[in-house]
PDB file of C-alpha atoms in Angstrom:
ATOM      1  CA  UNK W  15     301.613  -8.885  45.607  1.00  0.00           C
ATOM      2  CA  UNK W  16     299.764 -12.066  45.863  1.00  0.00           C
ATOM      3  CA  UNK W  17     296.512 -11.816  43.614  1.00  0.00           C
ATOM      4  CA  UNK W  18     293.544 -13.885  45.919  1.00  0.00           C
ATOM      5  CA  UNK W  19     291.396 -16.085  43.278  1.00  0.00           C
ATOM      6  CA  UNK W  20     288.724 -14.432  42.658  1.00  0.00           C
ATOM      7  CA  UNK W  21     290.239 -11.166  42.887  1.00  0.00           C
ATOM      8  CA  UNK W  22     290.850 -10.331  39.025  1.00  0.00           C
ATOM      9  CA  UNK W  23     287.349 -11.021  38.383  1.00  0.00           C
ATOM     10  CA  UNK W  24     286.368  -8.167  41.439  1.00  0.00           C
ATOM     11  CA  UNK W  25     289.445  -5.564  39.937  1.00  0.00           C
ATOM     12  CA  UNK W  26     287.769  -6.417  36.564  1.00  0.00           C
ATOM     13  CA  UNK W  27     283.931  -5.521  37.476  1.00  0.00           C
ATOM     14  CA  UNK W  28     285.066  -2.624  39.020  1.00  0.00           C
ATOM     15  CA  UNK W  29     285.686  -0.155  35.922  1.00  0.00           C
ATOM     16  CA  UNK W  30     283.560   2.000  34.189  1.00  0.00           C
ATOM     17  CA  UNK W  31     283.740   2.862  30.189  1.00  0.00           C
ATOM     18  CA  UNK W  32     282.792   6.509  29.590  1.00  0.00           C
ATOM     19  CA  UNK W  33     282.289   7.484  26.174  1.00  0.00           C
ATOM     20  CA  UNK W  34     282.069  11.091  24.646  1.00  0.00           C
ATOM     21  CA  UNK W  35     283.797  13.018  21.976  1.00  0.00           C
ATOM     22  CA  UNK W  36     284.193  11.702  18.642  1.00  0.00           C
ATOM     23  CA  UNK W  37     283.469   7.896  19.439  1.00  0.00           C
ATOM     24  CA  UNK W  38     286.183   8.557  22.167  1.00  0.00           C
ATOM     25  CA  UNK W  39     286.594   6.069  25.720  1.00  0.00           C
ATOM     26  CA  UNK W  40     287.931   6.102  28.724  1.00  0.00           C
ATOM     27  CA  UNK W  41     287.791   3.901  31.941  1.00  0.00           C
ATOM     28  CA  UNK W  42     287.593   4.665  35.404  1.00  0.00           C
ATOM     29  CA  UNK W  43     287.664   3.311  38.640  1.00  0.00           C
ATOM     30  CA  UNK W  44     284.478   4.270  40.564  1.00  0.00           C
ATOM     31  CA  UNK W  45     285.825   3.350  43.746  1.00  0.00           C
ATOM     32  CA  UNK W  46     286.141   6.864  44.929  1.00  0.00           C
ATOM     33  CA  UNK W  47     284.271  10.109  45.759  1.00  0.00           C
ATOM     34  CA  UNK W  48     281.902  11.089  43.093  1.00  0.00           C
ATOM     35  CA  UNK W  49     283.371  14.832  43.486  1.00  0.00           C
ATOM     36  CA  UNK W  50     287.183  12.437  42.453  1.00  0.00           C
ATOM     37  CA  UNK W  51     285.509  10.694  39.749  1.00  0.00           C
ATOM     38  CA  UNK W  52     283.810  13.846  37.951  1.00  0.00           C
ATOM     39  CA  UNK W  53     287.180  15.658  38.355  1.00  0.00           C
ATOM     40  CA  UNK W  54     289.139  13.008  36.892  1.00  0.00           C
ATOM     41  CA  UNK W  55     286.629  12.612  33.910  1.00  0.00           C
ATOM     42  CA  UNK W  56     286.582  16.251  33.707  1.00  0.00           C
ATOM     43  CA  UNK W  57     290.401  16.404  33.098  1.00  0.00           C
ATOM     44  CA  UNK W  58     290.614  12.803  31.093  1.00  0.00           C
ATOM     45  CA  UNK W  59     287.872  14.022  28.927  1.00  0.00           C
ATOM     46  CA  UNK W  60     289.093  17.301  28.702  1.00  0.00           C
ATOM     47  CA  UNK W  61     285.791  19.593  29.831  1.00  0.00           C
ATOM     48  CA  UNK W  62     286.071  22.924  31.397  1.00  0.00           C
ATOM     49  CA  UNK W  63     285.311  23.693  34.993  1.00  0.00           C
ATOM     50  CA  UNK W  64     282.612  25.979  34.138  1.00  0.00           C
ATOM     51  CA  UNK W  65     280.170  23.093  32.658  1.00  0.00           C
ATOM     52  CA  UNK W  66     278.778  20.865  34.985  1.00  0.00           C
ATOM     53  CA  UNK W  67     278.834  17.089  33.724  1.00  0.00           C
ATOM     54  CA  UNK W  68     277.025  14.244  34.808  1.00  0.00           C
ATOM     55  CA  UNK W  69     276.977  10.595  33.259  1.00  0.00           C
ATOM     56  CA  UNK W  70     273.883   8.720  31.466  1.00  0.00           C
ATOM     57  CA  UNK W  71     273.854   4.889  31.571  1.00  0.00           C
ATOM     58  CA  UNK W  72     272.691   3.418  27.922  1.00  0.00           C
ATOM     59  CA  UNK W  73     269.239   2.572  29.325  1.00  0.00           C
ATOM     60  CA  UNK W  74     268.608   6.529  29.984  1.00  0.00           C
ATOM     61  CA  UNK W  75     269.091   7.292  33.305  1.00  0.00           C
ATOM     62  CA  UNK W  76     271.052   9.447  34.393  1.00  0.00           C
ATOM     63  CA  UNK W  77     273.305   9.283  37.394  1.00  0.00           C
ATOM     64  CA  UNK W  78     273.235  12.573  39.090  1.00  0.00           C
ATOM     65  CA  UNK W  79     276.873  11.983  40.193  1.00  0.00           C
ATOM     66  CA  UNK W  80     276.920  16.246  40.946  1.00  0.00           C
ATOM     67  CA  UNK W  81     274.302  16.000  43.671  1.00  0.00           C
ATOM     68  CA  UNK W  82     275.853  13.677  45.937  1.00  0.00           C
ATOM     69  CA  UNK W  83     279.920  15.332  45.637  1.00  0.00           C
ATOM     70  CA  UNK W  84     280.751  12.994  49.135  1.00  0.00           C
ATOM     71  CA  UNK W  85     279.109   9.774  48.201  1.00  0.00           C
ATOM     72  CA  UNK W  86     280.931   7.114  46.772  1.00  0.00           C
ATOM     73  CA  UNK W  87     280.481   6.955  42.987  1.00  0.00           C
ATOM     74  CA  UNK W  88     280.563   3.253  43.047  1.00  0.00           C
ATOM     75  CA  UNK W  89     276.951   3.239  44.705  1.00  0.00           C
ATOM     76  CA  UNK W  90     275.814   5.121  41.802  1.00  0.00           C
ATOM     77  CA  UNK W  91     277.536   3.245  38.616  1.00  0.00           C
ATOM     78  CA  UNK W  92     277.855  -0.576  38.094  1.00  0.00           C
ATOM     79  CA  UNK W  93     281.295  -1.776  37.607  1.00  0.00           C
ATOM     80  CA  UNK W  94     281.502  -2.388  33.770  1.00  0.00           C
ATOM     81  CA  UNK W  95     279.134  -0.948  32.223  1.00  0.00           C
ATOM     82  CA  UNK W  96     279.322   1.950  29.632  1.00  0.00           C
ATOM     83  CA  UNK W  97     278.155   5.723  30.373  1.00  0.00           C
ATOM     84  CA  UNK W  98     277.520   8.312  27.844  1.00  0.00           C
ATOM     85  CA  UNK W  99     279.601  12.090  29.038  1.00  0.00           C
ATOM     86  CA  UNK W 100     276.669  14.417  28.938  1.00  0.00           C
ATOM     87  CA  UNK W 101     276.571  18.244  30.005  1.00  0.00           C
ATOM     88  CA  UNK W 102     273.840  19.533  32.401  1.00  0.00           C
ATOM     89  CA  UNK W 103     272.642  23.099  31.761  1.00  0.00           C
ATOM     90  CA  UNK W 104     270.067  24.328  34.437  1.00  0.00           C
ATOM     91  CA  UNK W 105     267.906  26.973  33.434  1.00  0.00           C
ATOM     92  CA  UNK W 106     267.109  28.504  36.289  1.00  0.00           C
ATOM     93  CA  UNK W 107     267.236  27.240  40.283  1.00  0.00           C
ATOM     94  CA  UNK W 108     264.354  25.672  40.067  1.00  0.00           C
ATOM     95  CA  UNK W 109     263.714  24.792  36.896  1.00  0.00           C
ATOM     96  CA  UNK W 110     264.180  21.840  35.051  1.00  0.00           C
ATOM     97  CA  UNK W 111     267.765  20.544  33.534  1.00  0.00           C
ATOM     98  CA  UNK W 112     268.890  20.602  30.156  1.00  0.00           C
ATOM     99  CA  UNK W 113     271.105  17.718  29.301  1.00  0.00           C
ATOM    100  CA  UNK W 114     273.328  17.452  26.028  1.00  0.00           C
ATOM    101  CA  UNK W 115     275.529  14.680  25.100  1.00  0.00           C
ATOM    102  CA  UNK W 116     279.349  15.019  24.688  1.00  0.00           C
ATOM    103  CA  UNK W 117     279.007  12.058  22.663  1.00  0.00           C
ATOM    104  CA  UNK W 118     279.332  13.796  19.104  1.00  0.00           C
ATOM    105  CA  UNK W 119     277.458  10.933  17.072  1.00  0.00           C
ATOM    106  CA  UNK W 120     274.707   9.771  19.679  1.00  0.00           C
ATOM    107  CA  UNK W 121     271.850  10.885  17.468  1.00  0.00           C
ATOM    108  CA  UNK W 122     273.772   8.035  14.634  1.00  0.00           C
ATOM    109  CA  UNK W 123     275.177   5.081  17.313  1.00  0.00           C
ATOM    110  CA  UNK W 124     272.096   5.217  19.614  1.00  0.00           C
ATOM    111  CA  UNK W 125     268.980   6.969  18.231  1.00  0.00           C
ATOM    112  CA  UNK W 126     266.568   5.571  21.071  1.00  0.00           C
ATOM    113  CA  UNK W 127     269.171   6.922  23.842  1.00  0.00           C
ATOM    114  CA  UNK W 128     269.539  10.269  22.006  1.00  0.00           C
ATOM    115  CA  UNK W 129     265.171  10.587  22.042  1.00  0.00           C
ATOM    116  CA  UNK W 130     265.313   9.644  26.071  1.00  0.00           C
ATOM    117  CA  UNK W 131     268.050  12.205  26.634  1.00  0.00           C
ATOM    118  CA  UNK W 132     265.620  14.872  24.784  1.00  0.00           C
ATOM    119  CA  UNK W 133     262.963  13.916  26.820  1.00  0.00           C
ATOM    120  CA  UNK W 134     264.720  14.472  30.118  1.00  0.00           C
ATOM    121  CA  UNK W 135     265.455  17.855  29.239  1.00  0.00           C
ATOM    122  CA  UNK W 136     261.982  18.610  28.363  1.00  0.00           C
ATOM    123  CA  UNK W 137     260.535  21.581  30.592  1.00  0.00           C
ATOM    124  CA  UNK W 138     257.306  19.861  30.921  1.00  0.00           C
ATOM    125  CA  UNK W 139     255.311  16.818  30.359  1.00  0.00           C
ATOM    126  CA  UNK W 140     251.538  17.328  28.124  1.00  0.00           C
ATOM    127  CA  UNK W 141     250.005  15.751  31.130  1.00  0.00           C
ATOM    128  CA  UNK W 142     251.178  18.680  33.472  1.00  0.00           C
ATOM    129  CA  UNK W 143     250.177  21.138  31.191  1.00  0.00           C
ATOM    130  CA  UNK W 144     246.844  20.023  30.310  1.00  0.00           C
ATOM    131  CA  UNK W 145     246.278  19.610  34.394  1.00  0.00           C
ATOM    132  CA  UNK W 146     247.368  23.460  34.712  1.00  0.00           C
ATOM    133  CA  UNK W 147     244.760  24.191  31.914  1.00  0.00           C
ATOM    134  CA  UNK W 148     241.751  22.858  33.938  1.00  0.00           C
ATOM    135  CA  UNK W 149     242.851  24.489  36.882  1.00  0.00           C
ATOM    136  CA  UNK W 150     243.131  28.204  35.023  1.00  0.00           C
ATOM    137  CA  UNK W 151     239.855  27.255  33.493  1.00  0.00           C
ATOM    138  CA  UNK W 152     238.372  26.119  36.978  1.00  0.00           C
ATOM    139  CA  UNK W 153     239.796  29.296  38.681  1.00  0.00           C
ATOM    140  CA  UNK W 154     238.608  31.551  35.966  1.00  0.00           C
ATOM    141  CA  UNK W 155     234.684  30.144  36.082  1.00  0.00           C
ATOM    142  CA  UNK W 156     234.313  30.169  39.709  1.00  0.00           C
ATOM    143  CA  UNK W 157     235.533  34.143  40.022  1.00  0.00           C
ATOM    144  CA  UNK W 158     233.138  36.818  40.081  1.00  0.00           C
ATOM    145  CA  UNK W 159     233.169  40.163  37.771  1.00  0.00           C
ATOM    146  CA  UNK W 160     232.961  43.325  39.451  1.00  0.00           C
ATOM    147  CA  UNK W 161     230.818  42.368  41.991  1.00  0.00           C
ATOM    148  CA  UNK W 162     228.573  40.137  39.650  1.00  0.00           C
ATOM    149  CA  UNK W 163     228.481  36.539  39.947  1.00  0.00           C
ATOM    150  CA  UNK W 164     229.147  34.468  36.608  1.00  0.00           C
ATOM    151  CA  UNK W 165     226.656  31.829  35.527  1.00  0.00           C
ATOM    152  CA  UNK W 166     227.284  28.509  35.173  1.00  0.00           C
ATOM    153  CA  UNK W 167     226.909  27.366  31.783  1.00  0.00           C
ATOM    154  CA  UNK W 168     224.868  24.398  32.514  1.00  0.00           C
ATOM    155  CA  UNK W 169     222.230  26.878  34.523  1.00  0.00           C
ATOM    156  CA  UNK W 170     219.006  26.774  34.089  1.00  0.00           C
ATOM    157  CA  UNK W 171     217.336  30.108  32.745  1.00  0.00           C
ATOM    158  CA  UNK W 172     215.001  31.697  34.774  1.00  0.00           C
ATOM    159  CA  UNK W 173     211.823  32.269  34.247  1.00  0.00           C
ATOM    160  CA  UNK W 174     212.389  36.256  32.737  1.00  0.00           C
ATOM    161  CA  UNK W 175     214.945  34.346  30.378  1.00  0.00           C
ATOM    162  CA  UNK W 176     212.596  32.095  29.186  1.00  0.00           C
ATOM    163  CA  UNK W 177     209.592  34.745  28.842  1.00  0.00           C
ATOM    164  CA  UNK W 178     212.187  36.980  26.525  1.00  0.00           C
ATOM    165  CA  UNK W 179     213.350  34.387  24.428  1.00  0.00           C
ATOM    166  CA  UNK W 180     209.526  33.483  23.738  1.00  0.00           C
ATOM    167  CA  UNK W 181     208.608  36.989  22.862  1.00  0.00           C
ATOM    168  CA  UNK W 182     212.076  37.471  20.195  1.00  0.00           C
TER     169      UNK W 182
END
């Protein structure tokens, strides 16, 4: 087979390191299915079928290989670079992803990736919950109690206010 110059350097970008375990690696050729890939991680890295398992680049994003099974993987990765193994747990159908790292000493060889990683799995953001606040709040001011409107509390007193605080 007659190797085209150029061509090592193209075979060479084309790989993928995953790491997970204790400080384990292996490399893969993206150049397939995603659904190919995860199954041949799954089996290389030796992960049950009944986890799902997804791959987290070192800059914290992660790939979402699981959602798009027919796609080629290699529009997802970048030839050569390294991807942490990580487990997805979803807590519910619509709720938000847990992810965990089959990486056994992330938290010691990359600290900053291990906080991002936390953060993704992270039900909610302050922001969101502070928004969801003002809206309870909102809806809670503006309803009216058995039949009886509430005041604002910026209104002015009326005039029967005013006379009976006077006369206290």
């Amino acid at each position: 087979m007659a190797i085209i110059p150029g061509e090592e350097i193209l075979l060479g970008q084309s790989f993928i390191k995953v790491k997970y375990g204790d400080n384990e690696e292996a490399i893969f050729n993206p150049w397939c299915s995603t659904y190919t890939l995860l199954e041949w991680i799954r089996k290389t890295c030796k992960c049950g079928h009944g986890i799902t398992i997804d791959l987290i680049d070192l800059e914290g994003h992660v790939r979402n290989l699981s959602t798009g099974i027919e796609e080629y993987a290699n529009d997802l990765l970048h030839g050569r670079e390294t991807y942490i193994l990580i487990r997805v747990e979803r807590e519910s159908e619509s709720g938000p992803n847990r992810y965990i790292s089959l990486l056994n000493n992330l938290e010691q060889s990359n600290p900053e990736l291990m906080v991002k990683l936390n953060n993704l799995s992270r039900p909610t953001t302050r922001k969101k919950d502070r928004d969801r606040q003002k809206k309870n709040n909102h809806n809670h001011s503006s309803r009216s109690i058995k039949g009886h409107r509430q005041e604002s509390p910026t209104k002015r007193p009326t005039s029967s206010e005013r006379h009976n605080k006077h006369t206290k």
